[in-house]
Coordinates of C-alpha atoms in Angstrom, one line a residue:
Chain A
M1 CA -25.4 263.9 39.5
K2 CA -28.6 263.4 41.5
I3 CA -28.7 267.0 42.6
A4 CA -28.2 268.2 39.0
I5 CA -31.2 266.2 37.8
S6 CA -33.3 267.4 40.6
K7 CA -32.4 271.0 40.0
N8 CA -33.2 270.6 36.3
I9 CA -36.7 269.2 37.1
L10 CA -37.4 272.1 39.5
S11 CA -36.1 274.8 37.1
T12 CA -38.2 273.4 34.3
N13 CA -41.1 273.4 36.7
E14 CA -40.3 277.0 37.7
E15 CA -40.4 278.1 34.0
Y16 CA -43.9 276.7 33.6
A17 CA -45.0 278.2 36.9
V18 CA -43.8 281.7 35.9
S19 CA -45.7 281.5 32.7
I20 CA -48.9 280.2 34.4
R21 CA -48.6 283.0 37.0
N22 CA -48.3 285.7 34.3
F23 CA -51.2 284.3 32.3
L24 CA -53.5 284.2 35.4
K25 CA -52.5 287.7 36.4
Q26 CA -53.4 289.0 33.0
K27 CA -56.8 287.3 33.3
N28 CA -57.3 288.5 36.9
I29 CA -57.8 284.9 38.1
L30 CA -57.0 284.0 41.7
A31 CA -55.3 280.6 41.9
L32 CA -55.1 278.5 45.0
N33 CA -53.1 275.3 45.5
L34 CA -54.9 273.0 48.1
L35 CA -52.5 270.7 50.0
S36 CA -53.0 268.0 52.7
S37 CA -52.6 264.4 53.8
P38 CA -55.0 261.9 52.2
G39 CA -58.5 262.4 53.7
A40 CA -57.9 265.7 55.6
G41 CA -60.9 267.2 53.8
K42 CA -59.7 269.1 50.7
T43 CA -62.7 268.1 48.6
T44 CA -65.2 268.7 51.3
L45 CA -63.7 272.1 51.9
L46 CA -64.1 272.8 48.2
E47 CA -67.7 271.6 48.1
K48 CA -68.7 273.8 51.0
T49 CA -66.7 276.8 49.6
L50 CA -68.2 276.4 46.1
E51 CA -71.8 276.1 47.5
K52 CA -71.2 279.5 49.3
V53 CA -69.5 281.4 46.5
K54 CA -70.7 279.9 43.2
N55 CA -73.5 282.5 42.7
K56 CA -71.1 285.4 43.2
L57 CA -67.8 284.1 41.7
K58 CA -67.1 282.0 38.7
C59 CA -64.9 279.1 39.8
T60 CA -63.1 276.1 38.2
V61 CA -61.4 273.2 39.8
I62 CA -58.4 271.2 38.7
E63 CA -58.4 267.8 40.5
G64 CA -55.2 265.8 41.1
D65 CA -55.5 262.2 41.9
L66 CA -53.4 259.1 41.2
N67 CA -56.1 257.0 39.8
T68 CA -59.7 258.0 40.1
S69 CA -62.1 260.9 39.2
I70 CA -64.1 260.5 42.5
D71 CA -63.4 264.0 43.6
K72 CA -64.0 265.5 40.2
E73 CA -67.5 263.9 40.2
R74 CA -68.2 265.5 43.5
I75 CA -67.3 268.9 42.1
S76 CA -69.3 268.3 38.9
N77 CA -72.4 267.4 41.0
L78 CA -72.3 271.1 42.1
G79 CA -72.5 272.3 38.5
I80 CA -68.9 273.5 38.6
N81 CA -66.5 273.1 35.7
S82 CA -63.6 270.8 36.6
Y83 CA -60.6 269.0 35.0
Q84 CA -59.1 265.7 36.1
I85 CA -55.3 265.1 36.2
N86 CA -54.4 261.5 37.0
T87 CA -50.8 261.1 38.0
G88 CA -50.6 257.3 38.0
R89 CA -47.6 256.7 40.4
G90 CA -46.9 260.4 40.6
C91 CA -46.9 261.9 44.1
H92 CA -47.6 265.5 43.2
L93 CA -48.9 267.9 40.6
N94 CA -46.4 269.9 38.6
A95 CA -46.6 273.1 36.7
K96 CA -46.5 271.4 33.3
M97 CA -49.6 269.4 34.2
I98 CA -51.4 272.7 35.2
S99 CA -50.3 274.3 32.0
E100 CA -51.9 271.6 30.0
A101 CA -55.0 271.7 32.1
I102 CA -55.3 275.5 31.6
N103 CA -55.0 275.0 27.8
N104 CA -57.9 272.6 28.0
L105 CA -60.1 274.8 30.2
K106 CA -62.2 277.8 29.2
L107 CA -61.0 280.4 31.6
D108 CA -62.5 283.6 30.2
G109 CA -64.3 285.5 32.9
L110 CA -63.1 283.1 35.6
D111 CA -62.6 284.5 39.1
I112 CA -61.0 281.6 41.0
L113 CA -59.0 278.6 39.9
F114 CA -58.8 275.9 42.7
I115 CA -56.2 273.2 42.3
E116 CA -56.6 270.2 44.6
N117 CA -53.2 268.5 44.8
V118 CA -52.5 264.8 45.3
G119 CA -53.0 263.9 49.0
N120 CA -49.4 264.1 50.3
L121 CA -47.7 266.3 53.0
V122 CA -44.3 265.9 51.4
C123 CA -43.7 266.1 47.7
P124 CA -46.3 268.7 46.6
A125 CA -44.6 271.3 48.8
S126 CA -41.6 271.5 46.4
F127 CA -43.6 272.2 43.2
D128 CA -44.7 275.7 42.5
L129 CA -47.9 275.5 40.3
G130 CA -48.0 279.2 39.5
E131 CA -50.7 279.7 42.3
D132 CA -51.2 282.9 44.3
Y133 CA -51.5 281.0 47.6
K134 CA -50.8 277.6 49.1
I135 CA -53.6 276.4 51.4
V136 CA -52.7 273.6 53.8
I137 CA -55.5 271.6 55.4
L138 CA -54.7 269.7 58.6
S139 CA -57.3 267.5 60.2
T140 CA -57.4 267.1 64.0
P141 CA -57.1 263.2 64.0
E142 CA -53.7 263.6 62.3
G143 CA -52.2 265.1 65.4
D144 CA -50.9 268.4 66.6
E145 CA -47.2 267.6 66.0
K146 CA -47.6 267.5 62.2
P147 CA -46.1 271.0 61.5
L148 CA -42.8 269.8 63.2
K149 CA -42.8 266.5 61.3
Y150 CA -43.6 268.0 57.8
P151 CA -42.1 271.5 58.2
I152 CA -41.6 272.3 54.5
I153 CA -45.2 272.3 53.6
F154 CA -46.2 274.3 56.7
R155 CA -43.4 276.8 56.0
E156 CA -44.5 277.2 52.3
A157 CA -48.2 277.7 53.2
D158 CA -50.0 281.0 53.2
V159 CA -53.1 279.7 54.9
L160 CA -53.7 276.8 57.3
I161 CA -57.1 275.3 57.7
I162 CA -57.6 273.1 60.8
N163 CA -60.4 270.8 59.8
K164 CA -62.5 268.2 61.6
I165 CA -62.7 270.3 64.7
D166 CA -65.9 268.4 65.5
L167 CA -63.6 265.4 66.2
L168 CA -61.6 267.3 68.8
P169 CA -63.4 265.8 71.8
Y170 CA -62.5 262.3 70.6
T171 CA -58.8 262.8 69.8
S172 CA -55.7 263.9 71.8
F173 CA -55.2 266.9 69.5
S174 CA -54.3 270.0 71.5
M175 CA -54.9 273.4 70.0
K176 CA -52.4 274.9 72.4
K177 CA -49.7 272.5 71.3
L178 CA -50.6 273.0 67.6
K179 CA -50.2 276.8 68.0
K180 CA -46.8 276.4 69.7
N181 CA -45.7 274.1 66.9
I182 CA -46.9 276.4 64.2
N183 CA -45.2 279.3 65.9
Q184 CA -41.9 277.5 65.5
I185 CA -42.3 276.9 61.8
N186 CA -44.4 279.7 60.4
P187 CA -45.6 282.2 63.0
N188 CA -47.5 284.5 60.6
L189 CA -49.6 281.7 59.1
E190 CA -53.2 282.8 58.7
T191 CA -55.3 280.1 60.3
F192 CA -59.0 279.0 60.1
Y193 CA -60.8 276.4 62.2
T194 CA -63.4 274.4 60.4
S195 CA -65.6 271.3 60.4
C196 CA -66.3 271.1 56.7
T197 CA -68.7 268.1 57.0
K198 CA -70.7 270.1 59.6
G199 CA -70.4 273.4 57.7
Q200 CA -68.7 275.0 60.7
G201 CA -66.1 277.9 60.5
I202 CA -66.4 278.3 56.7
D203 CA -67.4 282.0 56.8
G204 CA -64.0 283.3 57.9
W205 CA -62.3 281.4 55.1
I206 CA -64.8 282.6 52.5
K207 CA -64.2 286.2 53.6
W208 CA -60.4 285.7 53.2
L209 CA -61.1 284.3 49.7
E210 CA -63.3 287.2 48.7
R211 CA -60.8 289.7 50.0
K212 CA -58.0 288.1 48.1
K213 CA -60.1 288.1 44.9
D214 CA -60.9 291.8 45.4
S215 CA -57.2 292.7 45.8
K216 CA -56.3 290.6 42.7
N217 CA -58.8 292.8 40.7
A218 CA -57.5 296.1 42.2
Chain B
M1 CA -34.5 259.9 29.8
K2 CA -36.8 260.3 32.8
I3 CA -37.7 256.6 32.7
A4 CA -34.1 255.5 32.4
I5 CA -33.2 257.5 35.6
S6 CA -36.1 256.2 37.5
K7 CA -35.3 252.6 36.5
N8 CA -31.8 253.1 37.6
I9 CA -32.8 254.4 41.1
L10 CA -35.2 251.5 41.5
S11 CA -32.7 248.8 40.3
T12 CA -30.0 250.2 42.8
N13 CA -32.7 250.1 45.5
E14 CA -33.5 246.5 44.5
E15 CA -29.9 245.4 44.9
Y16 CA -29.8 246.8 48.5
A17 CA -33.2 245.3 49.2
V18 CA -32.0 241.8 48.1
S19 CA -28.9 242.0 50.3
I20 CA -31.0 243.2 53.3
R21 CA -33.5 240.3 52.7
N22 CA -30.7 237.7 52.6
F23 CA -29.0 239.1 55.7
L24 CA -32.3 239.1 57.7
K25 CA -33.1 235.6 56.5
Q26 CA -29.7 234.3 57.8
K27 CA -30.4 236.0 61.2
N28 CA -34.0 234.7 61.4
I29 CA -35.2 238.3 61.8
L30 CA -38.8 239.1 60.7
A31 CA -38.9 242.6 59.1
L32 CA -42.0 244.7 58.7
N33 CA -42.4 247.9 56.7
L34 CA -45.2 250.1 58.2
L35 CA -46.9 252.5 55.8
S36 CA -49.7 255.0 56.1
S37 CA -50.8 258.6 55.7
P38 CA -49.4 261.1 58.2
G39 CA -51.2 260.6 61.5
A40 CA -53.0 257.3 60.8
G41 CA -51.4 255.7 63.9
K42 CA -48.2 253.9 62.9
T43 CA -46.3 254.9 66.1
T44 CA -49.3 254.2 68.4
L45 CA -49.7 250.8 66.8
L46 CA -46.0 250.2 67.4
E47 CA -46.2 251.3 71.0
K48 CA -49.2 249.0 71.8
T49 CA -47.5 246.1 69.9
L50 CA -44.2 246.5 71.7
E51 CA -45.9 246.7 75.1
K52 CA -47.5 243.3 74.4
V53 CA -44.6 241.5 72.8
K54 CA -41.4 243.0 74.3
N55 CA -41.1 240.4 77.1
K56 CA -41.4 237.5 74.6
L57 CA -39.7 238.9 71.5
K58 CA -36.6 241.1 71.0
C59 CA -37.6 244.0 68.8
T60 CA -35.9 247.0 67.3
V61 CA -37.5 249.9 65.4
I62 CA -36.1 252.0 62.5
E63 CA -38.0 255.3 62.5
G64 CA -38.3 257.4 59.3
D65 CA -39.2 261.0 59.5
L66 CA -38.4 264.2 57.5
N67 CA -37.2 266.2 60.4
T68 CA -37.8 265.1 64.0
S69 CA -37.1 262.3 66.3
I70 CA -40.5 262.6 68.1
D71 CA -41.5 259.0 67.2
K72 CA -38.1 257.5 68.1
E73 CA -38.4 259.1 71.6
R74 CA -41.8 257.5 72.0
I75 CA -40.3 254.1 71.2
S76 CA -37.2 254.7 73.4
N77 CA -39.6 255.5 76.3
L78 CA -40.6 251.8 76.2
G79 CA -37.0 250.7 76.6
I80 CA -36.9 249.5 73.0
N81 CA -33.7 250.0 70.9
S82 CA -34.4 252.3 67.9
Y83 CA -32.6 254.2 65.1
Q84 CA -33.7 257.5 63.5
I85 CA -33.5 258.2 59.8
N86 CA -34.2 261.8 58.9
T87 CA -35.0 262.2 55.2
G88 CA -35.0 266.0 55.0
R89 CA -37.2 266.7 51.9
G90 CA -37.3 262.9 51.1
C91 CA -40.7 261.4 50.8
H92 CA -39.9 257.8 51.6
L93 CA -37.3 255.4 53.0
N94 CA -35.1 253.5 50.6
A95 CA -33.1 250.3 51.0
K96 CA -29.8 252.1 51.1
M97 CA -30.9 254.0 54.2
I98 CA -32.1 250.7 55.8
S99 CA -28.8 249.1 54.9
E100 CA -26.9 251.9 56.7
A101 CA -29.2 251.6 59.7
I102 CA -28.7 247.9 60.0
N103 CA -24.9 248.4 59.9
N104 CA -25.3 250.7 62.9
L105 CA -27.7 248.5 64.9
K106 CA -26.9 245.5 67.0
L107 CA -29.1 242.9 65.5
D108 CA -27.8 239.6 67.1
G109 CA -30.6 237.7 68.7
L110 CA -33.2 240.1 67.3
D111 CA -36.7 238.6 66.6
I112 CA -38.5 241.5 64.8
L113 CA -37.3 244.6 63.0
F114 CA -40.1 247.2 62.6
I115 CA -39.5 249.9 60.0
E116 CA -41.8 252.9 60.3
N117 CA -41.8 254.7 56.9
V118 CA -42.4 258.4 56.2
G119 CA -46.1 259.2 56.5
N120 CA -47.1 259.1 52.8
L121 CA -49.5 256.9 50.9
V122 CA -47.7 257.3 47.5
C123 CA -43.9 257.1 47.2
P124 CA -43.0 254.5 49.9
A125 CA -45.1 252.0 47.9
S126 CA -42.5 251.9 45.2
F127 CA -39.4 251.2 47.4
D128 CA -38.7 247.6 48.6
L129 CA -36.8 247.8 51.9
G130 CA -36.0 244.1 52.1
E131 CA -38.9 243.6 54.4
D132 CA -40.9 240.4 54.7
Y133 CA -44.3 242.1 54.8
K134 CA -45.7 245.5 54.1
I135 CA -48.3 246.6 56.6
V136 CA -50.6 249.5 55.6
I137 CA -52.5 251.4 58.3
L138 CA -55.6 253.3 57.2
S139 CA -57.5 255.4 59.8
T140 CA -61.3 255.8 59.6
P141 CA -61.3 259.6 59.4
E142 CA -59.3 259.3 56.1
G143 CA -62.3 257.8 54.3
D144 CA -63.4 254.5 52.9
E145 CA -62.4 255.3 49.3
K146 CA -58.7 255.5 49.9
P147 CA -57.9 252.0 48.4
L148 CA -59.3 253.2 45.1
K149 CA -57.4 256.6 45.3
Y150 CA -54.0 255.1 46.3
P151 CA -54.2 251.7 44.7
I152 CA -50.5 250.9 44.5
I153 CA -49.8 250.9 48.2
F154 CA -53.0 248.8 48.9
R155 CA -52.0 246.4 46.2
E156 CA -48.5 246.0 47.5
A157 CA -49.7 245.5 51.1
D158 CA -49.8 242.1 52.9
V159 CA -51.7 243.3 55.9
L160 CA -54.2 246.2 56.3
I161 CA -54.9 247.6 59.7
I162 CA -58.1 249.8 59.9
N163 CA -57.3 252.0 62.8
K164 CA -59.3 254.6 64.9
I165 CA -62.4 252.4 64.8
D166 CA -63.4 254.3 67.9
L167 CA -64.1 257.3 65.6
L168 CA -66.4 255.3 63.4
P169 CA -69.6 256.8 65.0
Y170 CA -68.4 260.4 64.2
T171 CA -67.3 259.9 60.6
S172 CA -69.0 258.9 57.3
F173 CA -66.6 255.9 56.9
S174 CA -68.5 252.8 55.8
M175 CA -67.0 249.4 56.5
K176 CA -69.1 247.9 53.8
K177 CA -67.8 250.4 51.2
L178 CA -64.3 249.8 52.4
K179 CA -64.6 246.1 51.9
K180 CA -66.0 246.5 48.4
N181 CA -63.1 248.9 47.5
I182 CA -60.5 246.6 49.0
N183 CA -62.0 243.7 47.0
Q184 CA -61.4 245.6 43.8
I185 CA -57.7 246.2 44.6
N186 CA -56.4 243.4 46.7
P187 CA -59.1 240.8 47.7
N188 CA -56.8 238.6 49.7
L189 CA -55.5 241.3 52.0
E190 CA -55.4 240.2 55.6
T191 CA -57.3 242.9 57.6
F192 CA -57.4 243.8 61.3
Y193 CA -59.6 246.4 63.0
T194 CA -58.1 248.4 65.8
S195 CA -58.3 251.5 68.0
C196 CA -54.6 251.7 69.0
T197 CA -55.2 254.6 71.4
K198 CA -57.9 252.6 73.2
G199 CA -56.0 249.3 72.9
Q200 CA -58.8 247.7 71.0
G201 CA -58.4 244.9 68.4
I202 CA -54.6 244.5 68.9
D203 CA -54.7 240.8 69.9
G204 CA -55.5 239.5 66.4
W205 CA -52.6 241.5 64.9
I206 CA -50.2 240.3 67.6
K207 CA -51.2 236.6 66.9
W208 CA -50.5 237.2 63.2
L209 CA -47.1 238.7 64.1
E210 CA -46.2 235.8 66.4
R211 CA -47.3 233.3 63.7
K212 CA -45.1 235.0 61.1
K213 CA -42.2 235.0 63.5
D214 CA -42.6 231.3 64.1
S215 CA -42.7 230.4 60.5
K216 CA -39.6 232.5 59.9
N217 CA -37.8 230.4 62.4
A218 CA -39.1 227.1 61.0

């Protein structure tokens, strides 16, 4: 009975995700689903990314949060159009929420749709939002063993951003151990190393983003 | 329909939680539910706590993790009895899991049962495990706005441990802002400030623990 309910929720989600994916494809919009633990740096990554690309690419952000619009305000301060989803007790965004957000957003001429998920390394991994790529952000103070402990999200990810590398000297995080752990879970995972607060390592990620936008147009 | 299912899961959970609470009360066992984001320092707090109290108090640990027994091994290395629950895709422990763990553990003469929940600031907040107290650990790199963004877990908590205070000089975390945010959500929250890796600030927490164990016996 439990499994039947769960399958049903996921298949309804999948229907919404497919229609979102088709819609975004028609409009040539690149869509990215940003996933991490609370406080790993999703919003700061977005801020630094938007500062770099906003004059070249038209971007919009969907912000997921239980209760506040703190992150949306940070995005709005950059002059970027954004949309808040508050989930209440909900631990993840789902495709129906994204579908409603898209209906409320003006997406004509848009290049990139960023979706910042609820801070959670478990539940968001199971919900396809119709995105092109899943981007997981792991911050060094969280520890190098996280890919083993939360394998589903690291397996589902297309890109891994190791953030807060400026804190490396003050933590026990080992880049060597991380690479070994990632290798067990998802050996082909494209990885970037950043300190978003210091603006370090953003350029490689921006190039990846621009390349993916170009191939979406092609 | 959705609400009915959800209520049903929670009421079944509540039945297990009540029977766990009664059982632990009869045995004079203090039970603590440790909650945090991934990598905030739950296991390190446990290690430092167990090192300090293991000669005075008999302790056992139930470890929750999606996939590994990495944390259980760390606890076993201290010579402490522990029990692993692997949740697979599950984002929280529930009272039925704890009930099964208790049936498999030898609890006679036990003083404290520590339960380390799955690393997640959302879902575990909604599941009573029959514990006496919920302990939330927030690490400074996660940010001072977390109580506003994840209010349910901070409202449910009895104790807040601000961990990784050694990283304060390298982050934008403001203790003043944190206190203001906590005040909005749960003004009477008992708070300790620790760096578990450096062994700083543990003593206040240990005294709280011993006091609670004493009043459980009384």
